[in-house]
Amino acid sequence: MEPTIWMPDQSAIECTGCQSPFSIIRRRHHCRKCGLIFCDPCSNHYTVLPAELGYSGAQRLCRVCHSSFEQKHQFYESDGFIGRLQLRSSATYEYSKALPDIGNIKNGFRKSYFLAKKDGDEILVSILTPSTHCPWSMSSDKLKQKFIKTLSSIKHSYIYPILNVETCGSNDKLFVYRTLSSKGSLKDLIFKSKPMSFYDSKYITKKSNSSGVPLKSVNKYGRQILEAMIFLKQKGINFTNLHTGNVLLSSLSDTCMLSDIENSLVGFKPFYHDYLVGMSANKKENQESICFGHVLFEMIVGCPLMDQPVTNFAPVIPKEAMDMLNAIFTDASKPTPSLEDIIKHSFFVTGLQIEVAQEGKLKKSHLQFIKDYANLLEPVGSIQSPRSTSSTSSTPQFKKQNSSTSMLESNSANGTMSKSISSTQIAQPSVATQQQPSPVSVTNPLMASVQEKMKSMKLDRDSKQATLTTTQSSPSPPPPPPPPSLKQLPKQEGRNALLDSIRNPNNVKTLKKTNGPKSKPDPIKKKSIK
């Protein structure tokens, strides 16, 4: 199985990492994860990749891919160990096995999975590690219990049921138990992949071999998703965490159900957060409708929309669906239609047998918890490792994400922030470096991100070396002068008087002769015994 981009050898004249030109001595090496070309020092890292990627044994990786892979590997090993400890004292669930990286780690949040058993049925357990920007305090047992009761009470015909919710106070972990869906998610259906396979092998390193979901199921699944999202919206949750990976297919009937509702209650950023950041202010209203438009497009076309215009795919999209997608993405003069407007469209009404969905009732305390803590997103640009703390970080200011307001207004005072660190915050390279033409046009986002990270690492290294050289070249300060010596010590009786008498040469004549050594006494003569 090939990586996303496998750069040809002849197309690279310099290392992607350090930009050093290749020569007879400096040879080219491919990173087996991203497919880019590096020199030996920049790719001298070896890791055993998952078998689903098609490699056996340790493979060469670049510095960025190796660091990312090892960090995720440590995350999942740690979470797997915590999961075993969590179920050790459980009389209901039995630990089965840890799962690989079947989900996507994005926007700084972390979620891992393992399998458990209950009465012979397989249970999928999600382990959530909220970041330091969780809107409610993980150290409060009262808020933990409110979170558990609120999440367990959210019930709908098209929301995947939750069996149990637990917390681990010593590690600030959240455990969410659901019955394992053998069919997987909508994304598994689109890519025709196995649900329990490694994420990169399912979606990243191969193209979709499907033309999308069958058209007769698109409008049916779309209406079911809309009904569940409208229910959540009425309860106070604008479900912008929607994507095809968390829409699960029921194993018992031809229905789809929303999952991962807990993401909206712990401050996780939406999957399409980067896309929402770049939209105009007029189109940022009803952001949950924009996320639904992405899901609808992927179901019809069979691939994510990314940054491409939706009009490029007009020949393969039905006319009714195309009119609705244009209203969501293309028409910038009008605000984004709401979920209530979309569900009334003829595409989700004609030829469908509309069933009344069953809804669960929430108590006032549950609704109050949702009102206080749902849709609170961490500030833009604060993506960091889960549970990482910094002594210099200030208390985050959260912004309530409403359907009619942008979720990024909390950061408008400091200006709009981009997806990554702004180029003005990094030392710019020299003019000679900027004028060098790039050997390959970077059109793949993975290649661009790797090159950007390697470039920033090189700039940081150069700045540190320049600082070190400047520090070493500065002259050292002169040593302090010695303390002034005393011309004459104060005369004292005793030892100083004795020393003065010894130093005086006139005292030699007056010295008296000392008596010689006394003669030894004669030894006692032993009397001889006659």
Coordinates of C-alpha atoms in Angstrom, one line a residue:
M1 CA 0.0 0.0 0.0
E2 CA 1.5 3.3 -1.2
P3 CA 1.8 6.5 0.8
T4 CA -0.3 9.5 0.0
I5 CA 2.4 11.1 -2.1
W6 CA 5.5 9.2 -3.3
M7 CA 7.8 11.9 -4.7
P8 CA 9.9 10.8 -7.7
D9 CA 13.6 10.7 -7.1
Q10 CA 14.4 13.0 -10.1
S11 CA 12.0 15.7 -8.9
A12 CA 13.9 16.5 -5.7
I13 CA 17.1 18.5 -6.0
E14 CA 17.3 19.3 -2.2
C15 CA 16.3 17.8 1.1
T16 CA 12.7 18.6 2.1
G17 CA 13.9 19.1 5.7
C18 CA 17.1 21.0 5.7
Q19 CA 17.1 22.2 2.0
S20 CA 20.6 20.9 1.5
P21 CA 21.3 20.0 -2.2
F22 CA 21.7 16.4 -3.0
S23 CA 25.0 15.1 -4.4
I24 CA 26.9 11.9 -4.8
I25 CA 27.6 11.9 -1.1
R26 CA 24.3 13.3 0.1
R27 CA 21.8 10.7 -1.1
R28 CA 18.0 10.7 -1.4
H29 CA 15.9 8.8 1.1
H30 CA 12.1 8.4 1.1
C31 CA 10.0 8.7 4.3
R32 CA 7.8 5.6 4.3
K33 CA 5.0 7.6 6.0
C34 CA 4.6 10.8 4.0
G35 CA 6.6 9.8 0.8
L36 CA 8.7 12.9 0.7
I37 CA 12.5 12.8 0.0
F38 CA 15.0 13.7 2.7
C39 CA 18.8 13.4 3.3
D40 CA 20.1 10.8 5.7
P41 CA 20.3 13.0 8.9
C42 CA 16.8 14.3 8.4
S43 CA 15.3 10.8 7.9
N44 CA 17.5 8.6 10.2
H45 CA 14.5 7.4 12.3
Y46 CA 13.2 3.9 12.2
T47 CA 9.8 2.7 13.5
V48 CA 7.7 -0.5 12.9
L49 CA 4.6 0.7 11.1
P50 CA 1.2 -1.0 11.4
A51 CA 0.8 -4.1 9.1
E52 CA -2.1 -2.5 7.4
L53 CA 0.3 0.0 5.7
G54 CA 1.9 -2.9 3.8
Y55 CA 5.4 -2.8 5.5
S56 CA 7.2 -5.4 7.6
G57 CA 10.0 -4.5 10.0
A58 CA 11.4 -1.1 10.9
Q59 CA 10.9 1.5 8.3
R60 CA 12.7 4.8 7.7
L61 CA 10.7 7.9 8.7
C62 CA 11.4 11.6 8.6
R63 CA 11.7 13.6 11.8
V64 CA 8.2 15.0 11.7
C65 CA 6.4 11.7 10.9
H66 CA 8.5 9.8 13.5
S67 CA 7.7 12.3 16.3
S68 CA 4.0 12.2 15.5
F69 CA 3.8 8.4 15.2
E70 CA 5.7 7.8 18.4
Q71 CA 3.6 10.4 20.3
K72 CA 0.4 8.7 19.2
H73 CA 1.8 5.3 20.0
Q74 CA 2.6 6.4 23.6
F75 CA -0.9 7.9 23.9
Y76 CA -2.6 4.6 23.0
E77 CA -0.3 2.5 25.1
S78 CA -1.1 4.7 28.1
D79 CA -4.8 4.7 27.5
G80 CA -4.9 0.9 27.0
F81 CA -3.2 0.4 30.3
I82 CA -5.6 2.8 32.0
G83 CA -8.6 0.9 30.4
R84 CA -7.4 -2.4 31.8
L85 CA -7.2 -0.9 35.3
Q86 CA -10.6 0.7 34.9
L87 CA -12.4 -2.6 34.2
R88 CA -10.4 -4.6 36.7
S89 CA -13.0 -3.8 39.4
S90 CA -16.0 -3.9 37.1
A91 CA -18.5 -6.8 37.6
T92 CA -20.4 -5.9 34.4
Y93 CA -17.7 -5.4 31.7
E94 CA -14.7 -7.5 30.9
Y95 CA -11.7 -6.1 29.1
S96 CA -11.1 -7.7 25.7
K97 CA -8.3 -5.9 23.7
A98 CA -7.0 -2.5 22.8
L99 CA -7.8 -1.2 19.3
P100 CA -5.4 0.6 17.0
D101 CA -5.8 4.2 15.9
I102 CA -9.2 3.7 14.3
G103 CA -10.2 7.4 14.7
N104 CA -8.7 10.7 13.8
I105 CA -6.6 12.8 16.2
K106 CA -7.3 16.3 15.1
N107 CA -7.3 19.9 16.5
G108 CA -5.5 18.9 19.7
F109 CA -8.0 16.5 21.2
R110 CA -7.3 12.8 21.9
K111 CA -9.6 9.8 21.8
S112 CA -8.7 6.2 21.9
Y113 CA -10.7 2.9 21.9
F114 CA -10.7 -0.6 23.3
L115 CA -13.1 -3.5 23.2
A116 CA -14.9 -5.0 26.2
K117 CA -17.5 -7.7 26.6
K118 CA -20.8 -7.7 28.3
D119 CA -22.9 -11.0 28.4
G120 CA -21.1 -12.1 25.2
D121 CA -21.7 -8.8 23.3
E122 CA -18.8 -6.7 22.1
I123 CA -18.8 -3.2 23.6
L124 CA -16.8 -0.3 22.1
V125 CA -15.3 1.9 24.9
S126 CA -14.1 5.4 24.0
I127 CA -11.5 7.0 26.2
L128 CA -11.6 10.8 26.1
T129 CA -8.8 12.9 27.4
P130 CA -10.2 16.5 27.6
S131 CA -7.6 19.2 27.2
T132 CA -6.9 21.9 29.7
H133 CA -9.5 24.0 27.9
C134 CA -12.4 21.7 29.0
P135 CA -15.3 24.1 29.8
W136 CA -16.0 22.4 33.1
S137 CA -13.5 21.4 35.8
M138 CA -12.5 17.8 35.7
S139 CA -11.5 18.0 39.3
S140 CA -15.1 18.6 40.4
D141 CA -17.0 15.4 41.3
K142 CA -20.3 17.3 41.2
L143 CA -19.7 18.4 37.6
K144 CA -18.6 14.9 36.6
Q145 CA -21.8 13.4 37.8
K146 CA -23.8 16.1 36.0
F147 CA -21.9 15.3 32.8
I148 CA -22.6 11.6 33.2
K149 CA -26.3 12.1 33.8
T150 CA -26.8 14.7 31.0
L151 CA -25.0 12.6 28.4
S152 CA -26.9 9.4 29.4
S153 CA -30.2 11.2 29.2
I154 CA -29.8 12.4 25.5
K155 CA -31.8 9.8 23.7
H156 CA -33.3 9.8 20.2
S157 CA -34.2 7.3 17.5
Y158 CA -31.3 8.5 15.3
I159 CA -28.7 9.0 18.1
Y160 CA -26.5 6.0 18.8
P161 CA -27.5 4.8 22.4
I162 CA -25.0 5.1 25.2
L163 CA -24.8 2.1 27.6
N164 CA -22.7 3.7 30.3
V165 CA -20.4 6.6 31.2
E166 CA -17.6 6.5 33.7
T167 CA -14.9 8.8 34.9
C168 CA -11.4 8.1 36.1
G169 CA -10.5 10.8 38.6
S170 CA -6.8 10.0 39.0
N171 CA -6.2 10.4 35.2
D172 CA -8.9 12.8 34.2
K173 CA -10.3 10.3 31.7
L174 CA -13.9 9.8 30.5
F175 CA -15.1 6.4 29.4
V176 CA -18.1 6.1 27.1
Y177 CA -19.6 2.6 26.5
R178 CA -21.5 1.8 23.3
T179 CA -22.5 -1.4 21.5
L180 CA -20.0 -2.1 18.7
S181 CA -21.5 -1.4 15.3
S182 CA -20.4 -4.2 12.9
K183 CA -21.2 -2.0 9.8
G184 CA -19.0 0.8 11.0
S185 CA -19.6 4.4 10.0
L186 CA -20.7 6.2 6.8
K187 CA -17.0 6.8 6.0
D188 CA -16.4 3.1 6.2
L189 CA -19.3 2.5 3.8
I190 CA -18.0 5.2 1.4
F191 CA -14.4 3.8 1.4
K192 CA -15.5 0.2 1.7
S193 CA -13.1 -0.4 4.5
K194 CA -13.1 -2.5 7.7
P195 CA -14.2 -0.5 10.7
M196 CA -11.5 -1.8 13.1
S197 CA -8.6 -1.2 10.7
F198 CA -5.9 1.4 11.2
Y199 CA -7.1 4.9 10.4
D200 CA -4.3 5.7 7.9
S201 CA -4.8 2.5 6.0
K202 CA -8.6 3.1 5.8
Y203 CA -8.8 6.7 4.6
I204 CA -5.4 8.4 4.2
T205 CA -3.2 6.1 2.1
K206 CA -5.7 4.9 -0.4
K207 CA -8.4 6.5 -2.6
S208 CA -12.0 5.8 -2.3
N209 CA -13.1 2.9 -4.4
S210 CA -16.7 3.8 -4.2
S211 CA -18.9 6.3 -6.1
G212 CA -20.5 7.2 -2.8
V213 CA -23.6 6.0 -0.9
P214 CA -26.4 4.6 -3.2
L215 CA -28.6 7.5 -4.1
K216 CA -31.8 5.9 -2.7
S217 CA -30.1 5.9 0.7
V218 CA -28.6 9.4 0.5
N219 CA -31.8 11.3 1.1
K220 CA -32.9 8.8 3.7
Y221 CA -29.7 9.0 5.7
G222 CA -29.6 12.7 5.2
R223 CA -33.1 13.2 6.7
Q224 CA -32.3 11.0 9.7
I225 CA -29.1 13.0 10.3
L226 CA -31.1 16.3 10.1
E227 CA -33.8 15.1 12.5
A228 CA -31.2 14.1 15.1
M229 CA -29.4 17.4 14.7
I230 CA -32.6 19.4 15.0
F231 CA -33.4 17.5 18.2
L232 CA -29.9 18.4 19.6
K233 CA -30.3 22.0 18.5
Q234 CA -33.6 22.2 20.4
K235 CA -31.9 21.0 23.6
G236 CA -29.1 23.5 23.2
I237 CA -26.4 21.6 21.3
N238 CA -25.3 22.9 17.9
F239 CA -23.7 19.7 16.7
T240 CA -20.8 21.1 14.6
N241 CA -18.8 17.9 15.4
L242 CA -20.6 16.1 12.6
H243 CA -18.6 14.3 10.0
T244 CA -19.0 10.9 8.2
G245 CA -16.8 9.2 10.7
N246 CA -19.2 9.7 13.7
V247 CA -22.4 8.8 11.8
L248 CA -22.7 5.0 12.6
L249 CA -24.8 2.5 10.7
S250 CA -27.2 0.4 12.7
S251 CA -26.6 -3.3 12.6
L252 CA -30.4 -4.1 13.0
S253 CA -32.0 -1.8 10.5
D254 CA -31.3 0.5 7.5
T255 CA -30.8 3.6 9.6
C256 CA -27.8 5.8 10.6
M257 CA -27.3 7.4 14.0
L258 CA -25.2 10.2 15.3
S259 CA -22.4 9.4 17.7
D260 CA -19.8 11.3 19.7
I261 CA -22.3 13.7 21.2
E262 CA -19.9 14.1 24.2
N263 CA -17.5 16.0 22.0
S264 CA -19.8 19.1 22.2
L265 CA -19.8 18.9 26.0
V266 CA -16.0 18.8 26.6
G267 CA -14.8 21.6 24.3
F268 CA -13.6 19.6 21.4
K269 CA -13.2 21.6 18.2
P270 CA -15.3 20.6 15.1
F271 CA -13.8 18.3 12.5
Y272 CA -14.3 21.1 9.9
H273 CA -12.9 23.8 12.2
D274 CA -10.2 24.9 9.7
Y275 CA -12.8 25.2 7.0
L276 CA -15.1 27.2 9.2
V277 CA -12.3 29.6 10.1
G278 CA -11.7 30.6 6.5
M279 CA -15.4 31.3 5.6
S280 CA -16.8 34.8 5.2
A281 CA -18.7 36.3 8.1
N282 CA -22.0 36.0 6.3
K283 CA -21.6 32.2 5.8
K284 CA -20.5 31.5 9.4
E285 CA -24.1 31.5 10.5
N286 CA -25.7 28.1 11.0
Q287 CA -22.4 26.3 11.1
E288 CA -24.0 23.0 11.8
S289 CA -25.7 23.3 8.4
I290 CA -22.2 23.8 6.8
C291 CA -21.0 20.6 8.5
F292 CA -24.1 18.7 7.2
G293 CA -23.3 20.0 3.7
H294 CA -19.9 18.4 3.9
V295 CA -21.4 15.1 4.9
L296 CA -24.0 15.2 2.2
F297 CA -21.4 16.0 -0.5
E298 CA -19.2 13.1 0.7
M299 CA -22.1 10.7 0.6
I300 CA -23.0 11.6 -3.0
V301 CA -19.5 12.1 -4.5
G302 CA -17.6 9.6 -2.5
C303 CA -14.7 11.9 -1.4
P304 CA -14.4 14.9 1.0
L305 CA -15.0 18.3 -0.4
M306 CA -11.8 19.8 1.0
D307 CA -11.2 23.3 -0.5
Q308 CA -12.6 22.6 -4.0
P309 CA -15.6 24.5 -5.3
V310 CA -18.8 22.4 -5.2
T311 CA -19.6 23.4 -8.7
N312 CA -16.8 21.3 -10.1
F313 CA -18.8 18.2 -9.2
A314 CA -22.1 19.3 -10.7
P315 CA -22.2 16.5 -13.3
V316 CA -22.3 13.8 -10.6
I317 CA -24.7 15.5 -8.2
P318 CA -28.5 15.3 -8.6
K319 CA -30.1 18.7 -9.4
E320 CA -32.1 18.9 -6.2
A321 CA -29.1 18.2 -4.1
M322 CA -26.9 20.6 -6.1
D323 CA -29.4 23.4 -5.5
M324 CA -29.1 22.8 -1.8
L325 CA -25.3 22.5 -1.8
N326 CA -25.1 25.8 -3.7
A327 CA -27.2 27.5 -1.1
I328 CA -24.9 26.2 1.6
F329 CA -21.5 26.8 0.1
T330 CA -21.7 28.9 -3.1
D331 CA -24.2 31.8 -2.6
A332 CA -22.2 34.2 -0.5
S333 CA -24.8 36.9 -0.7
K334 CA -27.3 35.0 1.4
P335 CA -26.8 33.5 4.9
T336 CA -26.5 29.8 5.3
P337 CA -29.9 28.0 5.4
S338 CA -30.8 26.6 8.8
L339 CA -31.4 22.9 9.5
E340 CA -35.2 23.5 9.6
D341 CA -35.0 25.0 6.1
I342 CA -32.9 22.2 4.7
I343 CA -35.2 19.4 6.0
K344 CA -38.1 21.0 4.2
H345 CA -36.3 20.7 0.9
S346 CA -38.0 18.4 -1.6
F347 CA -34.8 16.2 -1.7
F348 CA -35.6 15.0 1.8
V349 CA -39.3 14.8 1.4
T350 CA -40.2 13.3 -2.0
G351 CA -40.4 9.5 -2.0
L352 CA -39.6 9.0 1.7
Q353 CA -41.7 7.3 4.3
I354 CA -41.4 9.7 7.2
E355 CA -41.5 8.1 10.6
V356 CA -42.0 9.8 13.9
A357 CA -38.8 9.6 15.9
Q358 CA -38.8 8.8 19.5
E359 CA -37.2 11.4 21.8
G360 CA -36.1 11.3 25.3
K361 CA -36.9 14.0 27.9
L362 CA -34.2 15.9 29.7
K363 CA -34.6 17.3 33.2
K364 CA -34.1 20.9 34.0
S365 CA -30.7 20.2 35.6
H366 CA -29.6 18.5 32.4
L367 CA -30.7 21.3 30.2
Q368 CA -29.0 23.8 32.5
F369 CA -25.7 21.8 32.2
I370 CA -26.0 21.9 28.4
K371 CA -26.8 25.6 28.5
D372 CA -23.7 26.3 30.6
Y373 CA -21.1 24.1 29.0
A374 CA -22.2 23.0 25.5
N375 CA -20.6 24.4 22.4
L376 CA -17.8 26.1 24.4
L377 CA -14.7 25.9 22.2
E378 CA -11.1 26.4 23.2
P379 CA -9.4 29.5 21.8
V380 CA -8.1 29.4 18.2
G381 CA -4.4 28.7 18.0
S382 CA -4.3 26.9 21.4
I383 CA -3.9 23.4 19.9
Q384 CA -1.6 21.4 22.2
S385 CA -1.0 18.0 23.6
P386 CA -3.8 16.5 25.7
R387 CA -3.5 17.5 29.4
S388 CA -0.4 19.5 28.7
T389 CA 0.0 22.5 31.1
S390 CA 2.1 25.6 30.9
S391 CA 3.1 27.9 33.7
T392 CA 2.8 30.9 31.4
S393 CA -0.5 30.1 29.9
S394 CA -3.4 32.3 30.9
T395 CA -6.9 31.2 31.7
P396 CA -8.7 30.5 28.4
Q397 CA -11.7 32.7 27.5
F398 CA -14.5 30.5 26.0
K399 CA -17.1 31.6 23.5
K400 CA -20.6 30.2 23.4
Q401 CA -21.1 28.8 19.9
N402 CA -24.5 29.7 18.7
S403 CA -26.1 28.8 15.4
S404 CA -26.3 32.4 14.4
T405 CA -22.9 33.6 15.6
S406 CA -19.4 32.6 14.8
M407 CA -17.6 30.4 17.2
L408 CA -14.4 32.4 16.6
E409 CA -15.7 35.8 17.8
S410 CA -13.9 35.3 21.1
N411 CA -10.6 35.8 19.3
S412 CA -11.6 38.8 17.1
A413 CA -9.9 41.3 19.5
N414 CA -6.5 39.8 18.6
G415 CA -7.2 39.5 14.9
T416 CA -8.1 36.5 12.8
M417 CA -5.8 33.6 13.4
S418 CA -5.0 31.1 10.7
K419 CA -4.9 27.3 10.8
S420 CA -1.3 27.3 12.0
I421 CA 1.2 29.7 13.3
S422 CA 1.3 32.9 11.3
S423 CA 4.3 33.5 9.1
T424 CA 4.9 36.8 10.8
Q425 CA 5.6 35.1 14.0
I426 CA 8.5 33.1 12.5
A427 CA 11.8 34.5 11.4
Q428 CA 11.7 34.9 7.6
P429 CA 14.4 33.2 5.5
S430 CA 17.0 35.2 3.5
V431 CA 16.2 36.7 0.1
A432 CA 18.5 34.2 -1.6
T433 CA 16.5 31.3 0.0
Q434 CA 13.2 32.8 -1.1
Q435 CA 14.3 33.2 -4.7
Q436 CA 15.3 29.5 -5.1
P437 CA 12.5 27.8 -7.1
S438 CA 10.8 24.8 -5.5
P439 CA 11.5 21.6 -7.4
V440 CA 8.0 20.3 -6.8
S441 CA 4.7 22.1 -6.7
V442 CA 3.2 21.3 -3.3
T443 CA -0.5 20.5 -3.9
N444 CA -1.0 17.9 -1.2
P445 CA -1.9 19.2 2.3
L446 CA 0.2 16.5 4.0
M447 CA 3.3 17.4 1.9
A448 CA 2.7 21.1 2.7
S449 CA 2.4 20.5 6.4
V450 CA 5.5 18.4 6.6
Q451 CA 7.5 20.9 4.6
E452 CA 6.2 23.8 6.8
K453 CA 7.1 21.9 10.0
M454 CA 10.6 21.0 8.7
K455 CA 11.1 24.6 7.6
S456 CA 10.1 26.0 11.0
M457 CA 12.4 23.5 12.7
K458 CA 15.3 24.6 10.5
L459 CA 14.6 28.3 11.2
D460 CA 14.5 27.6 15.0
R461 CA 17.8 25.7 14.8
D462 CA 19.5 28.5 12.8
S463 CA 18.2 31.2 15.2
K464 CA 19.6 29.2 18.2
Q465 CA 23.0 28.8 16.5
A466 CA 23.1 32.5 15.7
T467 CA 22.3 33.4 19.3
L468 CA 25.0 31.0 20.5
T469 CA 27.6 32.5 18.1
T470 CA 26.8 36.0 19.3
T471 CA 27.1 35.0 22.9
Q472 CA 30.4 33.2 22.4
S473 CA 32.0 36.1 20.3
S474 CA 31.4 38.8 23.0
P475 CA 34.5 39.4 25.1
S476 CA 34.6 38.3 28.7
P477 CA 34.7 41.0 31.4
P478 CA 38.1 41.7 33.0
P479 CA 38.8 40.0 36.3
P480 CA 38.3 42.1 39.5
P481 CA 41.4 43.8 40.9
P482 CA 43.1 42.0 43.8
P483 CA 42.4 43.4 47.3
P484 CA 45.0 45.9 48.6
S485 CA 47.7 44.3 50.7
L486 CA 48.4 45.5 54.2
K487 CA 51.8 47.2 54.6
Q488 CA 52.3 46.1 58.2
L489 CA 50.4 43.8 60.3
P490 CA 49.4 45.2 63.7
K491 CA 51.8 44.3 66.4
Q492 CA 50.5 41.7 68.8
E493 CA 52.0 39.9 71.6
G494 CA 52.7 36.2 71.3
R495 CA 53.3 34.8 67.9
N496 CA 53.9 38.1 66.0
A497 CA 56.5 39.2 68.6
L498 CA 58.3 35.9 68.3
L499 CA 58.4 36.2 64.5
D500 CA 59.8 39.7 64.7
S501 CA 62.5 38.5 67.0
I502 CA 63.4 35.7 64.6
R503 CA 63.6 38.1 61.6
N504 CA 66.0 40.5 63.5
P505 CA 69.6 39.6 62.7
N506 CA 71.0 41.3 65.8
N507 CA 69.3 38.8 68.0
V508 CA 71.5 36.0 66.7
K509 CA 74.5 37.2 68.7
T510 CA 72.5 37.4 71.9
L511 CA 71.1 33.9 71.6
K512 CA 72.4 31.6 74.3
K513 CA 73.9 28.4 73.5
T514 CA 71.7 25.5 74.4
N515 CA 72.9 22.7 76.5
G516 CA 74.0 19.6 74.5
P517 CA 72.2 16.4 74.8
K518 CA 72.5 14.6 78.0
S519 CA 74.6 11.4 78.0
K520 CA 72.6 8.3 78.2
P521 CA 72.7 6.5 81.6
D522 CA 74.8 3.4 81.7
P523 CA 72.9 0.3 81.2
I524 CA 72.3 -1.9 84.2
K525 CA 74.7 -4.7 84.3
K526 CA 73.2 -8.0 84.9
K527 CA 74.8 -9.9 87.6
S528 CA 76.0 -13.3 86.5
I529 CA 74.6 -16.2 88.4
K530 CA 77.3 -18.4 89.6

